[in-house]
Short mmCIF file of C-alpha atoms and ligand atoms in Angstrom, two decimals:
data_model
loop_
_atom_site.label_atom_id
_atom_site.label_comp_id
_atom_site.label_asym_id
_atom_site.label_seq_id
_atom_site.Cartn_x
_atom_site.Cartn_y
_atom_site.Cartn_z
CA UNK A 1 120.25 93.80 81.69
CA UNK A 2 119.00 91.39 84.34
CA UNK A 3 116.01 93.09 85.87
CA UNK A 4 115.24 93.28 89.56
CA UNK A 5 111.48 93.02 89.03
CA UNK A 6 109.01 93.29 86.18
CA UNK A 7 105.41 92.86 85.12
CA UNK A 8 105.10 89.30 83.89
CA UNK A 9 102.43 89.60 81.21
CA UNK A 10 101.76 88.24 77.74
CA UNK A 11 99.12 87.99 75.05
CA UNK A 12 96.57 86.72 77.62
CA UNK A 13 96.48 90.05 79.47
CA UNK A 14 96.31 91.87 76.12
CA UNK A 15 93.34 89.69 75.09
CA UNK A 16 91.62 90.30 78.41
CA UNK A 17 92.02 94.05 77.91
CA UNK A 18 90.74 93.90 74.37
CA UNK A 19 87.77 91.87 75.64
CA UNK A 20 86.81 94.73 77.93
CA UNK A 21 87.46 97.38 75.28
CA UNK A 22 85.85 95.68 72.30
CA UNK A 23 83.24 93.34 73.77
CA UNK A 24 82.11 95.01 76.96
CA UNK A 25 82.84 98.60 76.04
CA UNK A 26 82.63 99.85 79.62
CA UNK A 27 86.03 100.58 81.08
CA UNK A 28 84.92 101.85 84.51
CA UNK A 29 83.95 99.78 87.54
CA UNK A 30 81.46 97.04 86.67
CA UNK A 31 81.22 93.31 86.05
CA UNK A 32 84.96 92.65 85.67
CA UNK A 33 85.63 94.16 89.09
CA UNK A 34 82.82 92.14 90.64
CA UNK A 35 84.24 88.96 89.10
CA UNK A 36 87.78 89.80 90.19
CA UNK A 37 86.55 90.32 93.76
CA UNK A 38 84.68 86.98 93.69
CA UNK A 39 87.67 85.15 92.26
CA UNK A 40 90.04 86.71 94.79
CA UNK A 41 87.68 85.62 97.54
CA UNK A 42 87.69 82.11 96.10
CA UNK A 43 91.48 82.09 95.89
CA UNK A 44 91.98 83.33 99.44
CA UNK A 45 89.21 81.24 100.95
CA UNK A 46 87.85 82.14 104.36
CA UNK A 47 85.09 84.43 105.41
CA UNK A 48 86.44 87.80 104.34
CA UNK A 49 84.92 90.14 101.76
CA UNK A 50 87.28 91.46 99.10
CA UNK A 51 87.00 95.09 98.04
CA UNK A 52 89.17 96.15 95.12
CA UNK A 53 90.63 99.63 94.84
CA UNK A 54 93.08 101.30 92.49
CA UNK A 55 96.26 100.83 94.57
CA UNK A 56 97.62 99.09 97.64
CA UNK A 57 98.12 102.52 99.17
CA UNK A 58 94.42 103.30 98.70
CA UNK A 59 93.58 99.96 100.32
CA UNK A 60 95.69 100.83 103.38
CA UNK A 61 94.32 104.37 103.50
CA UNK A 62 90.69 103.24 103.56
CA UNK A 63 91.37 100.34 105.93
CA UNK A 64 93.04 102.62 108.46
CA UNK A 65 90.38 105.29 107.98
CA UNK A 66 87.71 102.69 108.76
CA UNK A 67 89.11 102.05 112.24
CA UNK A 68 90.67 105.31 113.50
CA UNK A 69 89.68 108.74 114.67
CA UNK A 70 91.91 111.75 113.90
CA UNK A 71 95.00 111.71 116.10
CA UNK A 72 94.88 107.97 116.86
CA UNK A 73 98.26 106.29 116.74
CA UNK A 74 99.23 103.36 114.53
CA UNK A 75 102.21 101.14 115.36
CA UNK A 76 104.09 100.41 112.14
CA UNK A 77 107.62 99.20 111.39
CA UNK A 78 109.86 101.94 110.03
CA UNK A 79 111.29 99.34 107.65
CA UNK A 80 108.56 99.50 105.00
CA UNK A 81 107.66 101.24 101.79
CA UNK A 82 106.63 104.84 102.44
CA UNK A 83 103.10 103.90 101.30
CA UNK A 84 102.35 102.40 104.74
CA UNK A 85 103.20 105.69 106.45
CA UNK A 86 101.44 107.88 103.88
CA UNK A 87 98.27 105.80 104.16
CA UNK A 88 98.22 106.35 107.92
CA UNK A 89 98.67 110.11 107.76
CA UNK A 90 96.16 110.33 104.91
CA UNK A 91 93.63 108.76 107.27
CA UNK A 92 94.34 111.49 109.82
CA UNK A 93 96.19 109.11 112.14
CA UNK A 94 99.75 109.22 113.42
CA UNK A 95 102.30 106.61 112.36
CA UNK A 96 104.44 105.48 115.28
CA UNK A 97 107.67 104.14 113.80
CA UNK A 98 108.75 100.87 115.42
CA UNK A 99 111.94 98.88 115.25
CA UNK A 100 112.31 95.47 113.66
CA UNK A 101 113.80 92.12 114.48
CA UNK A 102 117.15 92.21 112.65
CA UNK A 103 116.80 88.56 111.60
CA UNK A 104 113.22 88.37 110.31
CA UNK A 105 113.14 92.07 109.32
CA UNK A 106 109.59 92.16 110.69
CA UNK A 107 108.02 94.32 113.39
CA UNK A 108 109.54 93.79 116.85
CA UNK A 109 106.59 93.48 119.25
CA UNK A 110 108.72 94.20 122.33
CA UNK A 111 109.78 97.48 120.80
CA UNK A 112 106.20 98.21 119.72
CA UNK A 113 104.99 97.64 123.29
CA UNK A 114 107.34 100.37 124.52
CA UNK A 115 105.78 102.85 122.10
CA UNK A 116 102.18 102.32 123.16
CA UNK A 117 100.30 105.31 124.52
CA UNK A 118 96.66 105.80 125.36
CA UNK A 119 96.13 107.01 121.79
CA UNK A 120 97.41 103.78 120.21
CA UNK A 121 94.52 102.15 118.36
CA UNK A 122 96.00 100.10 115.52
CA UNK A 123 98.97 97.88 114.76
CA UNK A 124 100.10 97.52 111.15
CA UNK A 125 102.43 94.57 110.68
CA UNK A 126 104.19 94.72 107.33
CA UNK A 127 104.70 91.31 105.72
CA UNK A 128 108.10 92.22 104.39
CA UNK A 129 109.20 90.18 101.36
CA UNK A 130 106.09 88.02 101.76
CA UNK A 131 106.88 86.54 105.18
CA UNK A 132 104.53 87.11 108.10
CA UNK A 133 106.63 85.85 111.03
CA UNK A 134 104.74 85.08 114.21
CA UNK A 135 101.39 86.51 113.19
CA UNK A 136 99.68 84.75 116.08
CA UNK A 137 101.82 86.81 118.44
CA UNK A 138 100.77 90.00 116.61
CA UNK A 139 97.11 89.12 117.14
CA UNK A 140 97.68 88.26 120.83
CA UNK A 141 99.45 91.60 121.21
CA UNK A 142 96.51 93.35 119.56
CA UNK A 143 94.05 91.62 121.90
CA UNK A 144 96.14 92.50 124.94
CA UNK A 145 96.28 96.20 124.08
CA UNK A 146 92.81 96.35 122.44
CA UNK A 147 94.14 97.32 119.01
CA UNK A 148 92.80 96.77 115.53
CA UNK A 149 95.12 95.01 113.10
CA UNK A 150 95.62 96.30 109.57
CA UNK A 151 98.01 93.91 107.87
CA UNK A 152 100.13 95.50 105.16
CA UNK A 153 100.14 92.38 103.03
CA UNK A 154 101.32 94.16 99.87
CA UNK A 155 104.18 91.63 99.55
CA UNK A 156 102.32 88.59 100.81
CA UNK A 157 99.71 87.73 98.21
CA UNK A 158 99.60 83.91 98.15
CA UNK A 159 101.50 83.35 101.39
CA UNK A 160 100.00 80.81 103.76
CA UNK A 161 100.09 80.95 107.55
CA UNK A 162 99.14 77.90 109.61
CA UNK A 163 97.36 76.38 106.65
CA UNK A 164 95.40 79.51 105.74
CA UNK A 165 96.08 82.16 103.09
CA UNK A 166 97.03 85.58 104.42
CA UNK A 167 93.86 87.65 104.16
CA UNK A 168 91.54 84.72 104.82
CA UNK A 169 91.66 85.20 108.59
CA UNK A 170 92.36 87.93 111.10
CA UNK A 171 91.11 91.51 111.15
CA UNK A 172 91.91 93.51 107.98
CA UNK A 173 94.49 92.70 105.30
CA UNK A 174 95.52 94.95 102.42
CA UNK A 175 97.10 93.73 99.19
CA UNK A 176 98.79 95.54 96.33
CA UNK A 177 98.53 94.53 92.68
CA UNK A 178 100.89 97.16 91.32
CA UNK A 179 103.02 96.44 88.28
CA UNK A 180 105.59 94.18 89.94
CA UNK A 181 103.69 92.47 92.74
CA UNK A 182 103.03 88.70 93.03
CA UNK A 183 100.12 89.37 90.71
CA UNK A 184 99.48 92.69 89.00
CA UNK A 185 96.33 94.37 87.77
CA UNK A 186 98.38 97.18 86.22
CA UNK A 187 97.83 99.16 89.38
CA UNK A 188 95.44 98.06 92.08
CA UNK A 189 94.89 96.77 95.54
CA UNK A 190 92.34 95.14 97.79
CA UNK A 191 91.03 95.34 101.33
CA UNK A 192 90.01 91.97 102.76
CA UNK A 193 88.01 91.76 105.94
CA UNK A 194 85.20 89.85 107.59
CA UNK A 195 84.18 92.94 109.57
CA UNK A 196 80.86 94.07 108.11
CA UNK A 197 81.21 97.66 109.27
CA UNK A 198 84.67 98.03 107.77
CA UNK A 199 83.52 96.35 104.59
CA UNK A 200 80.56 98.70 104.10
CA UNK A 201 82.73 101.72 104.93
CA UNK A 202 85.42 100.78 102.42
CA UNK A 203 82.91 99.90 99.70
CA UNK A 204 81.38 103.37 99.93
CA UNK A 205 84.63 105.23 100.61
CA UNK A 206 86.21 103.94 97.38
CA UNK A 207 83.33 105.56 95.45
CA UNK A 208 83.42 109.09 96.86
CA UNK A 209 81.38 107.96 99.84
CA UNK A 210 78.30 107.38 97.69
CA UNK A 211 76.20 105.00 99.77
CA UNK A 212 75.72 101.57 98.18
CA UNK A 213 77.10 102.75 94.82
CA UNK A 214 79.01 99.45 94.55
CA UNK A 215 75.74 97.49 94.30
CA UNK A 216 74.45 99.85 91.61
CA UNK A 217 77.61 99.60 89.54
CA UNK A 218 77.72 95.83 89.82
CA UNK A 219 74.21 95.67 88.39
CA UNK A 220 75.12 98.03 85.55
CA UNK A 221 73.30 101.05 86.98
CA UNK A 222 74.23 104.53 88.16
CA UNK A 223 73.33 106.24 91.42
CA UNK A 224 71.43 109.41 90.53
CA UNK A 225 69.95 110.18 93.92
CA UNK A 226 72.09 109.07 96.77
CA UNK A 227 73.35 109.73 100.27
CA UNK A 228 76.88 110.35 101.55
CA UNK A 229 77.71 109.71 105.20
CA UNK A 230 81.46 110.24 105.27
CA UNK A 231 84.53 111.34 103.37
CA UNK A 232 85.24 109.24 100.30
CA UNK A 233 87.75 109.06 97.49
CA UNK A 234 87.82 108.11 93.87
CA UNK A 235 89.68 104.89 94.59
CA UNK A 236 87.59 102.25 92.84
CA UNK A 237 89.14 99.75 90.44
CA UNK A 238 88.33 99.87 86.72
CA UNK A 239 87.19 96.96 84.55
CA UNK A 240 90.46 97.31 82.64
CA UNK A 241 92.59 96.74 85.75
CA UNK A 242 90.32 93.92 86.90
CA UNK A 243 90.60 92.15 83.54
CA UNK A 244 94.39 92.10 83.90
CA UNK A 245 94.09 91.00 87.53
CA UNK A 246 91.72 88.12 86.67
CA UNK A 247 94.14 86.86 84.03
CA UNK A 248 97.05 87.09 86.46
CA UNK A 249 95.15 85.28 89.18
CA UNK A 250 94.81 82.25 86.89
CA UNK A 251 98.60 82.24 86.58
CA UNK A 252 99.15 82.51 90.32
CA UNK A 253 100.00 78.81 90.89
CA UNK A 254 102.71 79.07 88.23
CA UNK A 255 103.95 82.42 89.55
CA UNK A 256 104.12 81.10 93.12
CA UNK A 257 106.08 78.00 92.11
CA UNK A 258 108.45 80.10 90.09
CA UNK A 259 109.09 82.67 92.84
CA UNK A 260 109.54 79.92 95.43
CA UNK A 261 111.92 77.94 93.21
CA UNK A 262 114.05 81.01 92.47
CA UNK A 263 114.21 82.05 96.12
CA UNK A 264 115.00 78.51 97.18
CA UNK A 265 117.91 78.38 94.73
CA UNK A 266 119.22 81.67 96.16
CA UNK A 267 118.93 80.23 99.66
CA UNK A 268 120.81 77.09 98.68
CA UNK A 269 123.57 78.88 96.80
CA UNK A 270 124.03 81.91 99.03
CA UNK A 271 123.09 80.50 102.42
CA UNK A 272 126.67 79.64 103.40
CA UNK A 273 128.54 82.42 101.64
CA UNK A 274 130.87 84.42 103.88
CA UNK A 275 130.06 88.11 104.06
CA UNK A 276 126.29 87.89 103.84
CA UNK A 277 123.28 86.79 105.85
CA UNK A 278 119.90 85.68 104.61
CA UNK A 279 116.61 86.17 106.35
CA UNK A 280 114.80 82.98 107.34
CA UNK A 281 111.96 82.35 104.91
CA UNK A 282 110.00 79.09 104.82
CA UNK A 283 109.38 78.76 101.11
CA UNK A 284 106.89 75.96 101.54
CA UNK A 285 104.44 78.61 102.77
CA UNK A 286 105.85 82.01 101.75
CA UNK A 287 105.42 83.34 98.22
CA UNK A 288 108.34 85.79 98.16
CA UNK A 289 107.87 89.17 96.55
CA UNK A 290 111.51 90.24 96.88
CA UNK A 291 114.72 88.44 97.82
CA UNK A 292 116.68 90.52 100.34
CA UNK A 293 120.22 89.68 101.43
CA UNK A 294 122.18 91.39 104.20
CA UNK A 295 125.67 92.31 103.06
CA UNK A 296 128.13 92.58 105.95
CA UNK A 297 131.31 94.56 106.52
CA UNK A 298 130.08 97.77 104.90
CA UNK A 299 130.16 96.19 101.43
CA UNK A 300 126.51 96.62 100.37
CA UNK A 301 127.09 99.61 98.13
CA UNK A 302 130.21 98.06 96.64
CA UNK A 303 128.26 94.95 95.70
CA UNK A 304 125.47 97.07 94.25
CA UNK A 305 127.92 98.87 91.95
CA UNK A 306 129.67 95.59 91.04
CA UNK A 307 126.32 94.06 90.03
CA UNK A 308 125.26 97.16 88.09
CA UNK A 309 128.54 97.17 86.13
CA UNK A 310 127.71 93.63 85.06
CA UNK A 311 124.19 94.49 83.98
CA UNK A 312 122.42 93.22 87.09
CA UNK A 313 119.81 95.41 88.76
CA UNK A 314 119.44 95.30 92.52
CA UNK A 315 117.23 97.19 94.94
CA UNK A 316 117.22 98.64 98.42
CA UNK A 317 114.00 97.82 100.22
CA UNK A 318 113.63 100.15 102.14
CA UNK A 319 114.90 103.54 103.18
CA UNK A 320 113.83 103.86 106.85
CA UNK A 321 110.58 105.79 107.10
CA UNK A 322 111.47 107.26 110.52
CA UNK A 323 114.31 109.15 108.81
CA UNK A 324 112.08 110.89 106.27
CA UNK A 325 111.58 114.60 106.96
CA UNK A 326 107.80 114.39 106.88
CA UNK A 327 107.65 111.47 109.32
CA UNK A 328 110.74 111.89 111.52
CA UNK A 329 110.19 112.97 115.11
CA UNK A 330 112.74 114.31 117.55
CA UNK A 331 114.10 111.54 119.73
CA UNK A 332 112.45 108.70 117.77
CA UNK A 333 115.05 106.11 116.93
CA UNK A 334 114.90 102.67 115.34
CA UNK A 335 118.53 101.52 115.59
CA UNK A 336 117.97 98.05 114.19
CA UNK A 337 116.19 99.46 111.17
CA UNK A 338 119.20 101.73 110.58
CA UNK A 339 121.57 98.80 110.99
CA UNK A 340 119.62 96.58 108.57
CA UNK A 341 119.17 99.42 106.08
CA UNK A 342 122.94 99.77 105.73
CA UNK A 343 123.21 96.08 104.76
CA UNK A 344 120.07 95.22 102.83
CA UNK A 345 120.11 94.53 99.11
CA UNK A 346 117.40 92.89 96.99
CA UNK A 347 118.42 90.51 94.23
CA UNK A 348 116.44 89.98 91.00
CA UNK A 349 113.26 87.97 91.60
CA UNK A 350 110.40 87.59 89.14
CA UNK A 351 108.90 84.68 87.21
CA UNK A 352 110.59 85.73 83.94
CA UNK A 353 114.06 85.44 85.49
CA UNK A 354 115.74 82.51 83.73
CA UNK A 355 117.95 79.91 85.40
CA UNK A 356 120.90 81.19 83.38
CA UNK A 357 120.26 84.75 84.50
CA UNK A 358 119.94 83.66 88.11
CA UNK A 359 123.19 81.68 87.83
CA UNK A 360 124.88 84.89 86.61
CA UNK A 361 123.49 86.81 89.61
CA UNK A 362 124.65 84.14 92.08
CA UNK A 363 128.12 83.83 90.58
CA UNK A 364 128.54 87.61 90.47
CA UNK A 365 127.60 87.96 94.15
CA UNK A 366 129.99 85.15 95.07
CA UNK A 367 132.78 86.63 92.94
CA UNK A 368 132.47 90.01 94.66
CA UNK A 369 132.37 88.56 98.16
CA UNK A 370 135.28 86.17 97.57
CA UNK A 371 137.56 89.14 96.92
CA UNK A 372 138.04 90.87 100.25
C1 LIG B 1 105.05 97.27 101.87
C2 LIG B 1 104.18 98.00 100.90
N1 LIG B 1 103.06 98.58 101.35
C3 LIG B 1 102.24 99.24 100.52
C4 LIG B 1 102.50 99.34 99.17
C5 LIG B 1 101.59 100.16 98.32
O1 LIG B 1 101.06 99.50 97.24
P1 LIG B 1 100.76 100.28 95.87
O2 LIG B 1 102.06 100.48 95.17
O3 LIG B 1 99.87 99.33 95.13
O4 LIG B 1 100.08 101.55 96.22
C6 LIG B 1 103.65 98.75 98.66
C7 LIG B 1 103.95 98.85 97.23
O5 LIG B 1 105.04 98.73 96.75
C8 LIG B 1 104.52 98.06 99.54
O6 LIG B 1 105.64 97.50 99.09
#
């Protein structure tokens, strides 16, 4: 079986875990989390604070919560993992499904502009596959309409934009470190922001709202008498997760090179194949999380079955969120999302994918498409 995605871990992560279990003995949130946050900050560079939580969804939830009031609207592409939408509703806000550019597969700002109302307070660009598109235009848009920006950067850990790492600039960025992301901490996520108010809110909100509990935990203490100013959740990261994350972060240069090399080989080999389109992705700056192709002529599902019969996993990222019962609204349409959804297929992409395996994937795709 050639896997679509996987956790790329070895003895080093196991040793890091055993270090926490046997040497430290405290598995909750403490020194390892503090170190992971510092090291992430060092990796990203820039002025932002990094606050680790136990999932990317939790990161988005708290980030949105920090900048909205109940009923505020958030512009978000329908073409995303359902986590983006769930995080918005969890924060008491309303996701406004937007259409995408059918080439970049990223949020279409012209379409987003048409969906603005006086309740619109946030825009959430989703860095699909790891690419950010014209992020400068997103920020100009946000300035024009006085919106906060919460970047769903779950796919974009390591990606650079205009010489800076995603998360090291801008308003608020949220990463995911779930099992198959560019780095994993087992499960986990992070909010990155230079906004002091947001930072303090998220730090408390991840620990049930207990004021300044982060500082206590990082100095090995507990908060016995404390204050709570707002709703909070049990979203903090554990030392166990952080130990895995710290080990993975050291491997990030290798992971990035590997993901970029694999994606670049796909681009080279599949770029001119009849019957499919690729999305433009500048692999000198993007660290791709997935490798989507657009299969034309109604043949996506046929190719998916053909691959599966030959032991090759593929994925469909993503089912349009505006079509889900919980999020659909009468009259809300995203025709380009629907169009792309019918064509999109993700090919295997992870640092453990061998050249021989990738060759098999490429040849199998070509074989299917060469037979009309
Ligand atoms: C686009 C996007 N946003 C948010 C998330 C949520 O991250 P997590 O799985 O860590 O909660 C994911 C995870 O797959 C994602 O792909």
